[in-house]
Amino acid sequence: MIMFSRLLPPWGRCTIKGGNLQRPIYLRKGIFEAERRYFSRNAFLHEKRHASAAPFNTPQSLQRNTSTMYYTISLILGTVALAYGSVPLYKMICQQTGWGGQPVTHRTGDGDAAARVTPVTDSRRLRITFNGSVSDVLPWKFTPQQREVRVLPGETALAFYTATNRSSADIIGVATYSVTPGQVAPYFSKIQCFCFEEQKLNAGESVDMPVFFFIDPDFASDPTMQGIDTITLSYTFFKAKYDDNGVLKPIPQ
């Protein structure tokens, strides 16, 4: 060992002395070289990282990031507004066009509706039947007072439904409606109806709900309607409540 230690240069040999122990420790020059290269390389990477991040701190980059944030927030707000407005918008379109099996709604005093209420006397009479149902969470009884009526196209008719609150609490209900067959919906015009409006019944209360309607006279001249003699008007009541924004919404079944 002494012979080999003499062959090592001074920078590669050191000695630890303690008590009677004297042992030479041999160090390799490669260790110091590896450590020096490691720290040098990491310092270079550290500087390179800061240099690459520098362009994102410029005023142009900050302005671009701010614009992107505003666009993202606007997109989120627009999506939320569309989600809240889609239901009433869809309902309004369906009421005006008859899409989705919903009858066309006319308000009392509408000059166009009054002009179209002219019975087509040479047409066949149509059989109008009525259905009524409630959601599973609504403790009401809801039934039509008449099973059917027969009308001419252009002739007005009045029908009634009866709703009874069979619970011990006051409850708000909202009704939706549809017409079958669906292709008849654009010709089924309601002048007065209780649908899509708040109907509050006290505990044990019963009320009569009228439906004033007519079949558009153009029904008689539409060749695609020739095979249709029976039309069904269906209503379904849902339990409803006001949310935190004061909007009346049905409660899911």
PDB file of C-alpha atoms in Angstrom:
ATOM      1  CA  MET A   1       0.000   0.000   0.000  1.00  0.00           C
ATOM      2  CA  ILE A   2       2.855   2.362   0.833  1.00  0.00           C
ATOM      3  CA  MET A   3       4.420   1.609  -2.458  1.00  0.00           C
ATOM      4  CA  PHE A   4       1.267   2.501  -4.372  1.00  0.00           C
ATOM      5  CA  SER A   5       0.741   5.655  -2.303  1.00  0.00           C
ATOM      6  CA  ARG A   6       4.107   6.929  -3.309  1.00  0.00           C
ATOM      7  CA  LEU A   7       3.153   6.549  -6.909  1.00  0.00           C
ATOM      8  CA  LEU A   8       0.032   8.817  -6.507  1.00  0.00           C
ATOM      9  CA  PRO A   9       0.478  12.547  -6.893  1.00  0.00           C
ATOM     10  CA  PRO A  10      -0.052  14.769  -3.853  1.00  0.00           C
ATOM     11  CA  TRP A  11      -3.543  15.902  -4.921  1.00  0.00           C
ATOM     12  CA  GLY A  12      -4.760  12.277  -5.009  1.00  0.00           C
ATOM     13  CA  ARG A  13      -3.673  11.250  -1.505  1.00  0.00           C
ATOM     14  CA  CYS A  14      -4.631  12.357   2.002  1.00  0.00           C
ATOM     15  CA  THR A  15      -4.137  10.867   5.438  1.00  0.00           C
ATOM     16  CA  ILE A  16      -6.499  10.577   8.435  1.00  0.00           C
ATOM     17  CA  LYS A  17      -4.774  10.434  11.784  1.00  0.00           C
ATOM     18  CA  GLY A  18      -6.565   9.424  14.932  1.00  0.00           C
ATOM     19  CA  GLY A  19      -4.877   7.843  17.914  1.00  0.00           C
ATOM     20  CA  ASN A  20      -2.679   5.055  16.691  1.00  0.00           C
ATOM     21  CA  LEU A  21      -4.580   4.867  13.381  1.00  0.00           C
ATOM     22  CA  GLN A  22      -2.921   6.330  10.412  1.00  0.00           C
ATOM     23  CA  ARG A  23      -4.521   5.327   7.086  1.00  0.00           C
ATOM     24  CA  PRO A  24      -4.040   6.913   3.695  1.00  0.00           C
ATOM     25  CA  ILE A  25      -7.216   7.685   1.743  1.00  0.00           C
ATOM     26  CA  TYR A  26      -6.947   7.857  -2.010  1.00  0.00           C
ATOM     27  CA  LEU A  27      -9.118  10.282  -3.925  1.00  0.00           C
ATOM     28  CA  ARG A  28      -9.765  10.121  -7.627  1.00  0.00           C
ATOM     29  CA  LYS A  29      -9.437  13.212  -9.703  1.00  0.00           C
ATOM     30  CA  GLY A  30     -12.461  12.061 -11.767  1.00  0.00           C
ATOM     31  CA  ILE A  31     -14.817  12.629  -8.819  1.00  0.00           C
ATOM     32  CA  PHE A  32     -13.956  16.309  -8.603  1.00  0.00           C
ATOM     33  CA  GLU A  33     -14.224  16.645 -12.351  1.00  0.00           C
ATOM     34  CA  ALA A  34     -17.701  15.020 -12.407  1.00  0.00           C
ATOM     35  CA  GLU A  35     -18.971  17.276  -9.613  1.00  0.00           C
ATOM     36  CA  ARG A  36     -17.599  20.358 -11.313  1.00  0.00           C
ATOM     37  CA  ARG A  37     -19.257  19.451 -14.635  1.00  0.00           C
ATOM     38  CA  TYR A  38     -22.580  18.657 -12.894  1.00  0.00           C
ATOM     39  CA  PHE A  39     -22.835  21.986 -11.121  1.00  0.00           C
ATOM     40  CA  SER A  40     -21.682  23.864 -14.185  1.00  0.00           C
ATOM     41  CA  ARG A  41     -24.302  22.166 -16.348  1.00  0.00           C
ATOM     42  CA  ASN A  42     -27.106  22.850 -13.852  1.00  0.00           C
ATOM     43  CA  ALA A  43     -26.125  26.471 -13.592  1.00  0.00           C
ATOM     44  CA  PHE A  44     -26.359  26.693 -17.366  1.00  0.00           C
ATOM     45  CA  LEU A  45     -29.804  25.049 -17.330  1.00  0.00           C
ATOM     46  CA  HIS A  46     -30.916  27.391 -14.564  1.00  0.00           C
ATOM     47  CA  GLU A  47     -29.903  30.404 -16.626  1.00  0.00           C
ATOM     48  CA  LYS A  48     -31.487  28.928 -19.746  1.00  0.00           C
ATOM     49  CA  ARG A  49     -34.783  28.370 -17.941  1.00  0.00           C
ATOM     50  CA  HIS A  50     -34.935  31.953 -16.786  1.00  0.00           C
ATOM     51  CA  ALA A  51     -34.030  33.160 -20.258  1.00  0.00           C
ATOM     52  CA  SER A  52     -36.826  31.074 -21.862  1.00  0.00           C
ATOM     53  CA  ALA A  53     -39.397  32.375 -19.341  1.00  0.00           C
ATOM     54  CA  ALA A  54     -38.464  35.974 -19.908  1.00  0.00           C
ATOM     55  CA  PRO A  55     -40.661  36.517 -23.047  1.00  0.00           C
ATOM     56  CA  PHE A  56     -43.813  35.655 -21.041  1.00  0.00           C
ATOM     57  CA  ASN A  57     -43.196  38.570 -18.724  1.00  0.00           C
ATOM     58  CA  THR A  58     -43.339  41.190 -21.443  1.00  0.00           C
ATOM     59  CA  PRO A  59     -46.250  43.675 -21.596  1.00  0.00           C
ATOM     60  CA  GLN A  60     -47.440  42.112 -24.870  1.00  0.00           C
ATOM     61  CA  SER A  61     -47.626  38.668 -23.295  1.00  0.00           C
ATOM     62  CA  LEU A  62     -49.461  39.968 -20.235  1.00  0.00           C
ATOM     63  CA  GLN A  63     -51.997  41.753 -22.445  1.00  0.00           C
ATOM     64  CA  ARG A  64     -52.501  38.611 -24.539  1.00  0.00           C
ATOM     65  CA  ASN A  65     -53.058  36.486 -21.416  1.00  0.00           C
ATOM     66  CA  THR A  66     -55.550  39.020 -20.052  1.00  0.00           C
ATOM     67  CA  SER A  67     -57.512  38.985 -23.327  1.00  0.00           C
ATOM     68  CA  THR A  68     -57.604  35.189 -23.304  1.00  0.00           C
ATOM     69  CA  MET A  69     -58.929  35.217 -19.747  1.00  0.00           C
ATOM     70  CA  TYR A  70     -61.705  37.681 -20.676  1.00  0.00           C
ATOM     71  CA  TYR A  71     -62.717  35.577 -23.691  1.00  0.00           C
ATOM     72  CA  THR A  72     -62.877  32.452 -21.522  1.00  0.00           C
ATOM     73  CA  ILE A  73     -65.018  34.150 -18.874  1.00  0.00           C
ATOM     74  CA  SER A  74     -67.344  35.537 -21.556  1.00  0.00           C
ATOM     75  CA  LEU A  75     -67.741  32.079 -23.086  1.00  0.00           C
ATOM     76  CA  ILE A  76     -68.626  30.562 -19.706  1.00  0.00           C
ATOM     77  CA  LEU A  77     -71.170  33.299 -18.929  1.00  0.00           C
ATOM     78  CA  GLY A  78     -72.692  32.972 -22.400  1.00  0.00           C
ATOM     79  CA  THR A  79     -73.075  29.208 -21.978  1.00  0.00           C
ATOM     80  CA  VAL A  80     -74.794  29.636 -18.604  1.00  0.00           C
ATOM     81  CA  ALA A  81     -77.158  32.293 -20.009  1.00  0.00           C
ATOM     82  CA  LEU A  82     -78.015  30.057 -22.967  1.00  0.00           C
ATOM     83  CA  ALA A  83     -78.761  27.152 -20.630  1.00  0.00           C
ATOM     84  CA  TYR A  84     -81.191  29.286 -18.595  1.00  0.00           C
ATOM     85  CA  GLY A  85     -82.835  30.872 -21.634  1.00  0.00           C
ATOM     86  CA  SER A  86     -83.121  27.812 -23.863  1.00  0.00           C
ATOM     87  CA  VAL A  87     -86.174  26.364 -22.097  1.00  0.00           C
ATOM     88  CA  PRO A  88     -88.446  29.435 -22.317  1.00  0.00           C
ATOM     89  CA  LEU A  89     -87.148  30.181 -25.811  1.00  0.00           C
ATOM     90  CA  TYR A  90     -87.904  26.652 -26.980  1.00  0.00           C
ATOM     91  CA  LYS A  91     -91.350  26.832 -25.365  1.00  0.00           C
ATOM     92  CA  MET A  92     -92.126  30.135 -27.106  1.00  0.00           C
ATOM     93  CA  ILE A  93     -91.044  28.780 -30.495  1.00  0.00           C
ATOM     94  CA  CYS A  94     -93.098  25.618 -30.028  1.00  0.00           C
ATOM     95  CA  GLN A  95     -96.178  27.617 -29.066  1.00  0.00           C
ATOM     96  CA  GLN A  96     -95.865  29.787 -32.165  1.00  0.00           C
ATOM     97  CA  THR A  97     -94.994  27.047 -34.653  1.00  0.00           C
ATOM     98  CA  GLY A  98     -96.450  23.856 -33.184  1.00  0.00           C
ATOM     99  CA  TRP A  99     -93.090  22.071 -33.016  1.00  0.00           C
ATOM    100  CA  GLY A 100     -92.693  19.218 -30.555  1.00  0.00           C
ATOM    101  CA  GLY A 101     -96.424  18.449 -30.542  1.00  0.00           C
ATOM    102  CA  GLN A 102     -97.328  21.697 -28.794  1.00  0.00           C
ATOM    103  CA  PRO A 103    -100.460  23.541 -29.933  1.00  0.00           C
ATOM    104  CA  VAL A 104    -100.228  27.065 -31.283  1.00  0.00           C
ATOM    105  CA  THR A 105    -101.275  29.573 -28.626  1.00  0.00           C
ATOM    106  CA  HIS A 106    -103.388  32.643 -29.399  1.00  0.00           C
ATOM    107  CA  ARG A 107    -104.252  35.328 -26.875  1.00  0.00           C
ATOM    108  CA  THR A 108    -107.795  36.503 -26.423  1.00  0.00           C
ATOM    109  CA  GLY A 109    -108.382  39.609 -28.527  1.00  0.00           C
ATOM    110  CA  ASP A 110    -105.878  38.576 -31.187  1.00  0.00           C
ATOM    111  CA  GLY A 111    -107.339  39.874 -34.440  1.00  0.00           C
ATOM    112  CA  ASP A 112    -105.756  37.101 -36.496  1.00  0.00           C
ATOM    113  CA  ALA A 113    -107.242  34.412 -34.233  1.00  0.00           C
ATOM    114  CA  ALA A 114    -110.703  36.028 -34.379  1.00  0.00           C
ATOM    115  CA  ALA A 115    -110.565  36.123 -38.170  1.00  0.00           C
ATOM    116  CA  ARG A 116    -109.694  32.440 -38.336  1.00  0.00           C
ATOM    117  CA  VAL A 117    -112.505  31.283 -36.046  1.00  0.00           C
ATOM    118  CA  THR A 118    -114.864  30.476 -38.901  1.00  0.00           C
ATOM    119  CA  PRO A 119    -116.360  26.961 -38.942  1.00  0.00           C
ATOM    120  CA  VAL A 120    -115.849  24.969 -42.117  1.00  0.00           C
ATOM    121  CA  THR A 121    -119.381  23.623 -42.410  1.00  0.00           C
ATOM    122  CA  ASP A 122    -118.708  21.261 -45.310  1.00  0.00           C
ATOM    123  CA  SER A 123    -115.882  19.477 -43.427  1.00  0.00           C
ATOM    124  CA  ARG A 124    -116.125  16.364 -41.286  1.00  0.00           C
ATOM    125  CA  ARG A 125    -116.279  16.739 -37.518  1.00  0.00           C
ATOM    126  CA  LEU A 126    -113.164  15.899 -35.572  1.00  0.00           C
ATOM    127  CA  ARG A 127    -113.093  13.877 -32.359  1.00  0.00           C
ATOM    128  CA  ILE A 128    -111.054  15.616 -29.642  1.00  0.00           C
ATOM    129  CA  THR A 129    -110.133  13.428 -26.662  1.00  0.00           C
ATOM    130  CA  PHE A 130    -108.480  14.519 -23.393  1.00  0.00           C
ATOM    131  CA  ASN A 131    -105.882  12.990 -21.087  1.00  0.00           C
ATOM    132  CA  GLY A 132    -104.620  14.141 -17.699  1.00  0.00           C
ATOM    133  CA  SER A 133    -101.743  12.904 -15.520  1.00  0.00           C
ATOM    134  CA  VAL A 134     -99.461  14.027 -12.688  1.00  0.00           C
ATOM    135  CA  SER A 135     -95.826  13.359 -11.814  1.00  0.00           C
ATOM    136  CA  ASP A 136     -94.952  10.816  -9.142  1.00  0.00           C
ATOM    137  CA  VAL A 137     -93.948  13.471  -6.599  1.00  0.00           C
ATOM    138  CA  LEU A 138     -97.140  15.531  -6.937  1.00  0.00           C
ATOM    139  CA  PRO A 139     -99.960  14.339  -4.622  1.00  0.00           C
ATOM    140  CA  TRP A 140    -102.715  15.706  -6.870  1.00  0.00           C
ATOM    141  CA  LYS A 141    -105.598  14.177  -8.727  1.00  0.00           C
ATOM    142  CA  PHE A 142    -105.937  15.652 -12.191  1.00  0.00           C
ATOM    143  CA  THR A 143    -108.605  14.454 -14.625  1.00  0.00           C
ATOM    144  CA  PRO A 144    -110.601  15.836 -17.590  1.00  0.00           C
ATOM    145  CA  GLN A 145    -114.296  16.481 -16.944  1.00  0.00           C
ATOM    146  CA  GLN A 146    -115.256  15.211 -20.401  1.00  0.00           C
ATOM    147  CA  ARG A 147    -113.830  12.294 -22.317  1.00  0.00           C
ATOM    148  CA  GLU A 148    -114.228  13.888 -25.747  1.00  0.00           C
ATOM    149  CA  VAL A 149    -115.856  16.636 -27.815  1.00  0.00           C
ATOM    150  CA  ARG A 150    -116.569  16.859 -31.548  1.00  0.00           C
ATOM    151  CA  VAL A 151    -115.829  20.042 -33.458  1.00  0.00           C
ATOM    152  CA  LEU A 152    -115.555  21.344 -36.992  1.00  0.00           C
ATOM    153  CA  PRO A 153    -112.329  22.990 -38.186  1.00  0.00           C
ATOM    154  CA  GLY A 154    -112.610  26.672 -37.296  1.00  0.00           C
ATOM    155  CA  GLU A 155    -115.169  26.017 -34.537  1.00  0.00           C
ATOM    156  CA  THR A 156    -114.326  26.965 -30.944  1.00  0.00           C
ATOM    157  CA  ALA A 157    -114.729  24.520 -28.077  1.00  0.00           C
ATOM    158  CA  LEU A 158    -114.472  24.725 -24.306  1.00  0.00           C
ATOM    159  CA  ALA A 159    -113.220  21.868 -22.141  1.00  0.00           C
ATOM    160  CA  PHE A 160    -112.505  21.558 -18.410  1.00  0.00           C
ATOM    161  CA  TYR A 161    -110.052  19.715 -16.223  1.00  0.00           C
ATOM    162  CA  THR A 162    -110.316  19.269 -12.441  1.00  0.00           C
ATOM    163  CA  ALA A 163    -107.302  19.323 -10.121  1.00  0.00           C
ATOM    164  CA  THR A 164    -107.448  18.294  -6.461  1.00  0.00           C
ATOM    165  CA  ASN A 165    -104.677  18.663  -3.889  1.00  0.00           C
ATOM    166  CA  ARG A 166    -104.903  15.486  -1.806  1.00  0.00           C
ATOM    167  CA  SER A 167    -102.093  16.427   0.599  1.00  0.00           C
ATOM    168  CA  SER A 168    -102.116  18.362   3.875  1.00  0.00           C
ATOM    169  CA  ALA A 169     -99.870  21.133   2.520  1.00  0.00           C
ATOM    170  CA  ASP A 170    -100.212  23.917  -0.044  1.00  0.00           C
ATOM    171  CA  ILE A 171     -98.485  22.949  -3.292  1.00  0.00           C
ATOM    172  CA  ILE A 172     -97.562  24.753  -6.509  1.00  0.00           C
ATOM    173  CA  GLY A 173     -97.986  22.880  -9.766  1.00  0.00           C
ATOM    174  CA  VAL A 174     -97.105  23.614 -13.398  1.00  0.00           C
ATOM    175  CA  ALA A 175     -98.689  21.848 -16.368  1.00  0.00           C
ATOM    176  CA  THR A 176     -97.202  20.952 -19.745  1.00  0.00           C
ATOM    177  CA  TYR A 177     -99.214  19.783 -22.741  1.00  0.00           C
ATOM    178  CA  SER A 178     -98.932  18.066 -26.096  1.00  0.00           C
ATOM    179  CA  VAL A 179    -101.086  17.079 -29.044  1.00  0.00           C
ATOM    180  CA  THR A 180    -101.133  13.745 -30.854  1.00  0.00           C
ATOM    181  CA  PRO A 181    -100.706  13.027 -33.681  1.00  0.00           C
ATOM    182  CA  GLY A 182     -97.802  15.468 -33.645  1.00  0.00           C
ATOM    183  CA  GLN A 183     -98.390  16.730 -37.194  1.00  0.00           C
ATOM    184  CA  VAL A 184    -101.735  18.208 -36.075  1.00  0.00           C
ATOM    185  CA  ALA A 185    -100.086  20.514 -33.519  1.00  0.00           C
ATOM    186  CA  PRO A 186     -99.687  23.515 -35.897  1.00  0.00           C
ATOM    187  CA  TYR A 187    -103.468  23.448 -36.474  1.00  0.00           C
ATOM    188  CA  PHE A 188    -104.444  23.069 -32.801  1.00  0.00           C
ATOM    189  CA  SER A 189    -104.819  26.636 -31.488  1.00  0.00           C
ATOM    190  CA  LYS A 190    -105.485  27.409 -27.827  1.00  0.00           C
ATOM    191  CA  ILE A 191    -107.097  30.729 -26.983  1.00  0.00           C
ATOM    192  CA  GLN A 192    -107.034  30.213 -23.211  1.00  0.00           C
ATOM    193  CA  CYS A 193    -105.149  27.649 -21.195  1.00  0.00           C
ATOM    194  CA  PHE A 194    -103.663  27.022 -17.744  1.00  0.00           C
ATOM    195  CA  CYS A 195    -100.417  25.509 -19.022  1.00  0.00           C
ATOM    196  CA  PHE A 196     -96.966  26.805 -18.095  1.00  0.00           C
ATOM    197  CA  GLU A 197     -98.475  29.017 -15.396  1.00  0.00           C
ATOM    198  CA  GLU A 198     -98.289  28.722 -11.622  1.00  0.00           C
ATOM    199  CA  GLN A 199    -101.247  26.839 -10.199  1.00  0.00           C
ATOM    200  CA  LYS A 200    -101.244  26.907  -6.408  1.00  0.00           C
ATOM    201  CA  LEU A 201    -103.695  24.642  -4.629  1.00  0.00           C
ATOM    202  CA  ASN A 202    -104.260  24.792  -0.890  1.00  0.00           C
ATOM    203  CA  ALA A 203    -104.419  21.602   1.128  1.00  0.00           C
ATOM    204  CA  GLY A 204    -107.521  19.641   0.070  1.00  0.00           C
ATOM    205  CA  GLU A 205    -108.561  22.268  -2.508  1.00  0.00           C
ATOM    206  CA  SER A 206    -110.151  21.422  -5.883  1.00  0.00           C
ATOM    207  CA  VAL A 207    -110.319  23.773  -8.853  1.00  0.00           C
ATOM    208  CA  ASP A 208    -111.708  23.636 -12.395  1.00  0.00           C
ATOM    209  CA  MET A 209    -109.314  24.601 -15.173  1.00  0.00           C
ATOM    210  CA  PRO A 210    -110.705  25.605 -18.582  1.00  0.00           C
ATOM    211  CA  VAL A 211    -109.187  25.112 -22.033  1.00  0.00           C
ATOM    212  CA  PHE A 212    -110.591  27.238 -24.873  1.00  0.00           C
ATOM    213  CA  PHE A 213    -109.403  26.098 -28.292  1.00  0.00           C
ATOM    214  CA  PHE A 214    -110.166  25.592 -31.993  1.00  0.00           C
ATOM    215  CA  ILE A 215    -108.797  23.673 -34.946  1.00  0.00           C
ATOM    216  CA  ASP A 216    -107.453  25.974 -37.650  1.00  0.00           C
ATOM    217  CA  PRO A 217    -109.688  26.003 -40.779  1.00  0.00           C
ATOM    218  CA  ASP A 218    -106.663  25.196 -42.961  1.00  0.00           C
ATOM    219  CA  PHE A 219    -106.758  21.719 -41.444  1.00  0.00           C
ATOM    220  CA  ALA A 220    -109.672  20.870 -43.748  1.00  0.00           C
ATOM    221  CA  SER A 221    -107.746  21.769 -46.927  1.00  0.00           C
ATOM    222  CA  ASP A 222    -104.470  20.036 -45.995  1.00  0.00           C
ATOM    223  CA  PRO A 223    -104.290  16.726 -47.889  1.00  0.00           C
ATOM    224  CA  THR A 224    -101.899  15.249 -45.302  1.00  0.00           C
ATOM    225  CA  MET A 225    -104.636  15.579 -42.661  1.00  0.00           C
ATOM    226  CA  GLN A 226    -107.271  13.595 -44.580  1.00  0.00           C
ATOM    227  CA  GLY A 227    -106.727  10.387 -42.634  1.00  0.00           C
ATOM    228  CA  ILE A 228    -106.852  12.020 -39.188  1.00  0.00           C
ATOM    229  CA  ASP A 229    -110.219  12.016 -37.414  1.00  0.00           C
ATOM    230  CA  THR A 230    -109.140  11.835 -33.743  1.00  0.00           C
ATOM    231  CA  ILE A 231    -106.917  14.341 -31.923  1.00  0.00           C
ATOM    232  CA  THR A 232    -105.763  13.936 -28.315  1.00  0.00           C
ATOM    233  CA  LEU A 233    -104.879  16.832 -26.019  1.00  0.00           C
ATOM    234  CA  SER A 234    -102.760  15.691 -23.054  1.00  0.00           C
ATOM    235  CA  TYR A 235    -101.758  17.607 -19.923  1.00  0.00           C
ATOM    236  CA  THR A 236     -99.266  16.587 -17.244  1.00  0.00           C
ATOM    237  CA  PHE A 237     -98.873  18.434 -13.939  1.00  0.00           C
ATOM    238  CA  PHE A 238     -95.510  18.679 -12.191  1.00  0.00           C
ATOM    239  CA  LYS A 239     -94.692  19.837  -8.698  1.00  0.00           C
ATOM    240  CA  ALA A 240     -92.821  23.138  -8.844  1.00  0.00           C
ATOM    241  CA  LYS A 241     -91.009  25.607  -6.608  1.00  0.00           C
ATOM    242  CA  TYR A 242     -89.107  28.864  -6.911  1.00  0.00           C
ATOM    243  CA  ASP A 243     -85.327  28.657  -7.013  1.00  0.00           C
ATOM    244  CA  ASP A 244     -82.892  31.142  -5.468  1.00  0.00           C
ATOM    245  CA  ASN A 245     -83.306  33.448  -8.480  1.00  0.00           C
ATOM    246  CA  GLY A 246     -87.111  33.555  -8.193  1.00  0.00           C
ATOM    247  CA  VAL A 247     -87.657  31.314 -11.233  1.00  0.00           C
ATOM    248  CA  LEU A 248     -90.441  28.758 -11.028  1.00  0.00           C
ATOM    249  CA  LYS A 249     -89.093  25.332 -11.989  1.00  0.00           C
ATOM    250  CA  PRO A 250     -90.624  21.838 -12.022  1.00  0.00           C
ATOM    251  CA  ILE A 251     -89.283  19.329  -9.496  1.00  0.00           C
ATOM    252  CA  PRO A 252     -87.937  16.174 -11.197  1.00  0.00           C
ATOM    253  CA  GLN A 253     -89.856  12.969 -10.636  1.00  0.00           C
TER     254      GLN A 253
END
